[in-house]
mmCIF file of N, CA and C in Angstrom:
data_model
loop_
_atom_site.group_PDB
_atom_site.id
_atom_site.type_symbol
_atom_site.label_atom_id
_atom_site.label_comp_id
_atom_site.label_asym_id
_atom_site.label_seq_id
_atom_site.Cartn_x
_atom_site.Cartn_y
_atom_site.Cartn_z
ATOM 1 N N GLY A 908 8.870 0.818 0.115
ATOM 2 C CA GLY A 908 7.767 1.083 -0.747
ATOM 3 C C GLY A 908 7.455 -0.122 -1.634
ATOM 4 N N ILE A 909 7.195 0.107 -2.853
ATOM 5 C CA ILE A 909 6.809 -0.913 -3.796
ATOM 6 C C ILE A 909 7.906 -1.950 -3.937
ATOM 7 N N GLU A 910 9.154 -1.488 -3.899
ATOM 8 C CA GLU A 910 10.262 -2.425 -4.048
ATOM 9 C C GLU A 910 10.227 -3.463 -2.925
ATOM 10 N N VAL A 911 9.905 -3.058 -1.724
ATOM 11 C CA VAL A 911 9.830 -3.984 -0.569
ATOM 12 C C VAL A 911 8.707 -4.988 -0.804
ATOM 13 N N VAL A 912 7.565 -4.526 -1.197
ATOM 14 C CA VAL A 912 6.443 -5.432 -1.430
ATOM 15 C C VAL A 912 6.796 -6.419 -2.559
ATOM 16 N N ASN A 913 7.358 -5.928 -3.641
ATOM 17 C CA ASN A 913 7.774 -6.822 -4.730
ATOM 18 C C ASN A 913 8.793 -7.855 -4.242
ATOM 19 N N TYR A 914 9.759 -7.400 -3.458
ATOM 20 C CA TYR A 914 10.778 -8.328 -2.942
ATOM 21 C C TYR A 914 10.108 -9.409 -2.088
ATOM 22 N N LEU A 915 9.187 -9.043 -1.235
ATOM 23 C CA LEU A 915 8.559 -10.030 -0.372
ATOM 24 C C LEU A 915 7.708 -11.026 -1.227
ATOM 25 N N HIS A 916 7.058 -10.499 -2.235
ATOM 26 C CA HIS A 916 6.317 -11.416 -3.152
ATOM 27 C C HIS A 916 7.247 -12.352 -3.873
ATOM 28 N N ASP A 917 8.426 -11.910 -4.201
ATOM 29 C CA ASP A 917 9.404 -12.703 -4.939
ATOM 30 C C ASP A 917 10.143 -13.680 -4.045
ATOM 31 N N HIS A 918 10.106 -13.476 -2.744
ATOM 32 C CA HIS A 918 10.809 -14.319 -1.774
ATOM 33 C C HIS A 918 9.857 -14.811 -0.715
ATOM 34 N N PRO A 919 8.912 -15.702 -1.043
ATOM 35 C CA PRO A 919 7.911 -16.117 -0.097
ATOM 36 C C PRO A 919 8.417 -16.769 1.161
ATOM 37 N N SER A 920 9.653 -17.256 1.141
ATOM 38 C CA SER A 920 10.215 -17.900 2.334
ATOM 39 C C SER A 920 10.421 -16.870 3.449
ATOM 40 N N LEU A 921 10.466 -15.556 3.113
ATOM 41 C CA LEU A 921 10.655 -14.509 4.120
ATOM 42 C C LEU A 921 9.416 -14.305 4.980
ATOM 43 N N THR A 922 8.257 -14.544 4.386
ATOM 44 C CA THR A 922 7.024 -14.346 5.117
ATOM 45 C C THR A 922 5.975 -15.323 4.625
ATOM 46 N N LYS A 923 5.341 -15.968 5.544
ATOM 47 C CA LYS A 923 4.258 -16.910 5.177
ATOM 48 C C LYS A 923 2.918 -16.171 5.144
ATOM 49 N N LEU A 924 2.894 -14.955 5.648
ATOM 50 C CA LEU A 924 1.625 -14.216 5.756
ATOM 51 C C LEU A 924 1.284 -13.336 4.588
ATOM 52 N N LEU A 925 2.243 -12.989 3.761
ATOM 53 C CA LEU A 925 1.976 -12.078 2.633
ATOM 54 C C LEU A 925 1.391 -12.853 1.471
ATOM 55 N N THR A 926 0.207 -12.464 1.047
ATOM 56 C CA THR A 926 -0.444 -13.100 -0.053
ATOM 57 C C THR A 926 -0.807 -12.007 -1.090
ATOM 58 N N SER A 927 -1.361 -12.429 -2.201
ATOM 59 C CA SER A 927 -1.760 -11.445 -3.185
ATOM 60 C C SER A 927 -2.924 -10.575 -2.746
ATOM 61 N N THR A 928 -3.605 -10.992 -1.642
ATOM 62 C CA THR A 928 -4.720 -10.190 -1.136
ATOM 63 C C THR A 928 -4.349 -9.449 0.161
ATOM 64 N N THR A 929 -3.098 -9.492 0.569
ATOM 65 C CA THR A 929 -2.685 -8.763 1.742
ATOM 66 C C THR A 929 -2.732 -7.253 1.466
ATOM 67 N N PRO A 930 -3.465 -6.473 2.265
ATOM 68 C CA PRO A 930 -3.545 -5.058 2.023
ATOM 69 C C PRO A 930 -2.168 -4.392 2.118
ATOM 70 N N VAL A 931 -1.904 -3.483 1.242
ATOM 71 C CA VAL A 931 -0.653 -2.760 1.208
ATOM 72 C C VAL A 931 -0.934 -1.245 1.170
ATOM 73 N N ILE A 932 -0.262 -0.512 2.021
ATOM 74 C CA ILE A 932 -0.305 0.959 1.964
ATOM 75 C C ILE A 932 1.096 1.436 1.603
ATOM 76 N N ILE A 933 1.236 2.108 0.490
ATOM 77 C CA ILE A 933 2.493 2.723 0.116
ATOM 78 C C ILE A 933 2.475 4.137 0.658
ATOM 79 N N CYS A 934 3.480 4.445 1.474
ATOM 80 C CA CYS A 934 3.596 5.773 2.066
ATOM 81 C C CYS A 934 4.835 6.422 1.423
ATOM 82 N N SER A 935 4.600 7.466 0.708
ATOM 83 C CA SER A 935 5.728 8.069 -0.063
ATOM 84 C C SER A 935 5.553 9.566 -0.223
ATOM 85 N N ALA A 936 6.662 10.230 -0.354
ATOM 86 C CA ALA A 936 6.647 11.675 -0.702
ATOM 87 C C ALA A 936 6.817 11.871 -2.198
ATOM 88 N N ASP A 937 6.983 10.767 -2.918
ATOM 89 C CA ASP A 937 7.175 10.804 -4.388
ATOM 90 C C ASP A 937 5.848 11.259 -5.031
ATOM 91 N N PRO A 938 5.891 12.427 -5.706
ATOM 92 C CA PRO A 938 4.673 12.944 -6.327
ATOM 93 C C PRO A 938 4.380 12.406 -7.723
ATOM 94 N N SER A 939 5.205 11.440 -8.210
ATOM 95 C CA SER A 939 5.092 11.052 -9.604
ATOM 96 C C SER A 939 3.809 10.295 -9.903
ATOM 97 N N GLU A 940 3.309 10.504 -11.098
ATOM 98 C CA GLU A 940 2.121 9.833 -11.589
ATOM 99 C C GLU A 940 2.430 8.336 -11.778
ATOM 100 N N THR A 941 3.708 8.007 -12.061
ATOM 101 C CA THR A 941 4.100 6.618 -12.241
ATOM 102 C C THR A 941 3.872 5.814 -10.990
ATOM 103 N N LEU A 942 4.241 6.386 -9.863
ATOM 104 C CA LEU A 942 4.034 5.667 -8.573
ATOM 105 C C LEU A 942 2.558 5.518 -8.288
ATOM 106 N N ARG A 943 1.783 6.543 -8.504
ATOM 107 C CA ARG A 943 0.357 6.462 -8.231
ATOM 108 C C ARG A 943 -0.294 5.400 -9.178
ATOM 109 N N GLN A 944 0.137 5.385 -10.422
ATOM 110 C CA GLN A 944 -0.417 4.405 -11.378
ATOM 111 C C GLN A 944 -0.023 2.971 -10.982
ATOM 112 N N THR A 945 1.213 2.804 -10.509
ATOM 113 C CA THR A 945 1.622 1.491 -10.046
ATOM 114 C C THR A 945 0.804 1.036 -8.899
ATOM 115 N N CYS A 946 0.502 1.944 -7.974
ATOM 116 C CA CYS A 946 -0.371 1.571 -6.845
ATOM 117 C C CYS A 946 -1.757 1.183 -7.329
ATOM 118 N N ILE A 947 -2.286 1.909 -8.278
ATOM 119 C CA ILE A 947 -3.592 1.576 -8.806
ATOM 120 C C ILE A 947 -3.546 0.197 -9.517
ATOM 121 N N ASP A 948 -2.536 -0.019 -10.298
ATOM 122 C CA ASP A 948 -2.396 -1.279 -11.044
ATOM 123 C C ASP A 948 -2.332 -2.489 -10.123
ATOM 124 N N HIS A 949 -1.637 -2.324 -8.970
ATOM 125 C CA HIS A 949 -1.481 -3.436 -8.042
ATOM 126 C C HIS A 949 -2.519 -3.450 -6.916
ATOM 127 N N LYS A 950 -3.423 -2.486 -6.966
ATOM 128 C CA LYS A 950 -4.471 -2.350 -5.930
ATOM 129 C C LYS A 950 -3.867 -2.077 -4.572
ATOM 130 N N TYR A 951 -2.806 -1.262 -4.552
ATOM 131 C CA TYR A 951 -2.207 -0.832 -3.291
ATOM 132 C C TYR A 951 -2.845 0.499 -2.904
ATOM 133 N N SER A 952 -3.023 0.751 -1.646
ATOM 134 C CA SER A 952 -3.441 2.032 -1.175
ATOM 135 C C SER A 952 -2.217 2.952 -1.182
ATOM 136 N N PHE A 953 -2.448 4.231 -1.269
ATOM 137 C CA PHE A 953 -1.371 5.200 -1.301
ATOM 138 C C PHE A 953 -1.681 6.316 -0.319
ATOM 139 N N ILE A 954 -0.662 6.736 0.405
ATOM 140 C CA ILE A 954 -0.816 7.896 1.269
ATOM 141 C C ILE A 954 0.473 8.703 1.137
ATOM 142 N N ARG A 955 0.325 9.997 1.030
ATOM 143 C CA ARG A 955 1.497 10.882 0.812
ATOM 144 C C ARG A 955 2.125 11.278 2.142
ATOM 145 N N LYS A 956 3.467 11.313 2.132
ATOM 146 C CA LYS A 956 4.209 11.833 3.299
ATOM 147 C C LYS A 956 4.220 13.349 3.223
ATOM 148 N N PRO A 957 4.241 14.034 4.321
ATOM 149 C CA PRO A 957 4.202 13.494 5.689
ATOM 150 C C PRO A 957 2.824 13.019 6.010
ATOM 151 N N VAL A 958 2.769 11.907 6.695
ATOM 152 C CA VAL A 958 1.490 11.287 7.035
ATOM 153 C C VAL A 958 0.877 11.967 8.242
ATOM 154 N N LYS A 959 -0.336 12.323 8.138
ATOM 155 C CA LYS A 959 -1.090 12.877 9.272
ATOM 156 C C LYS A 959 -1.914 11.759 9.883
ATOM 157 N N ALA A 960 -1.969 11.693 11.183
ATOM 158 C CA ALA A 960 -2.633 10.612 11.902
ATOM 159 C C ALA A 960 -4.095 10.433 11.440
ATOM 160 N N PRO A 961 -4.888 11.498 11.316
ATOM 161 C CA PRO A 961 -6.291 11.281 10.894
ATOM 162 C C PRO A 961 -6.385 10.654 9.516
ATOM 163 N N ALA A 962 -5.524 11.028 8.599
ATOM 164 C CA ALA A 962 -5.542 10.474 7.245
ATOM 165 C C ALA A 962 -5.201 9.000 7.243
ATOM 166 N N LEU A 963 -4.193 8.625 8.072
ATOM 167 C CA LEU A 963 -3.801 7.238 8.165
ATOM 168 C C LEU A 963 -4.905 6.423 8.811
ATOM 169 N N LYS A 964 -5.542 6.981 9.825
ATOM 170 C CA LYS A 964 -6.694 6.286 10.458
ATOM 171 C C LYS A 964 -7.793 5.995 9.460
ATOM 172 N N ARG A 965 -8.157 7.010 8.670
ATOM 173 C CA ARG A 965 -9.204 6.858 7.653
ATOM 174 C C ARG A 965 -8.806 5.748 6.647
ATOM 175 N N LYS A 966 -7.538 5.775 6.221
ATOM 176 C CA LYS A 966 -7.071 4.785 5.252
ATOM 177 C C LYS A 966 -7.158 3.391 5.851
ATOM 178 N N LEU A 967 -6.721 3.220 7.100
ATOM 179 C CA LEU A 967 -6.780 1.894 7.717
ATOM 180 C C LEU A 967 -8.215 1.436 7.929
ATOM 181 N N LYS A 968 -9.076 2.325 8.343
ATOM 182 C CA LYS A 968 -10.487 1.943 8.502
ATOM 183 C C LYS A 968 -11.077 1.498 7.199
ATOM 184 N N ASN A 969 -10.769 2.218 6.129
ATOM 185 C CA ASN A 969 -11.249 1.878 4.789
ATOM 186 C C ASN A 969 -10.761 0.518 4.342
ATOM 187 N N ILE A 970 -9.496 0.207 4.641
ATOM 188 C CA ILE A 970 -8.925 -1.074 4.238
ATOM 189 C C ILE A 970 -9.560 -2.213 5.065
ATOM 190 N N LEU A 971 -9.744 -1.979 6.347
ATOM 191 C CA LEU A 971 -10.235 -3.013 7.221
ATOM 192 C C LEU A 971 -11.763 -3.225 7.125
ATOM 193 N N ASN A 972 -12.459 -2.187 6.691
ATOM 194 C CA ASN A 972 -13.895 -2.267 6.560
ATOM 195 C C ASN A 972 -14.333 -1.464 5.326
ATOM 196 N N PRO A 973 -14.063 -1.988 4.113
ATOM 197 C CA PRO A 973 -14.300 -1.216 2.903
ATOM 198 C C PRO A 973 -15.765 -0.916 2.629
ATOM 199 N N THR A 974 -16.699 -1.623 3.234
ATOM 200 C CA THR A 974 -18.113 -1.367 2.943
ATOM 201 C C THR A 974 -18.681 -0.247 3.798
ATOM 202 N N ALA A 975 -17.966 0.119 4.851
ATOM 203 C CA ALA A 975 -18.431 1.237 5.728
ATOM 204 C C ALA A 975 -18.182 2.564 5.043
ATOM 205 N N ILE A 976 -19.102 3.498 5.242
ATOM 206 C CA ILE A 976 -18.911 4.814 4.642
ATOM 207 C C ILE A 976 -18.722 5.844 5.753
#
């Protein structure tokens, strides 16, 4: 989750591809408002577990083409 993304940001030698604009989807069963607020603050997308294929598809389409409705 967020810990992995933070770790990768803190250790850039692990990946040359992760930037501050790399889209991130946090997939979690954690219902806490704290997690959702952290996602909002960092501009991460959030999807609740269990993930349903149509919901994930919509999320990915939105990330890859945010101007499409």
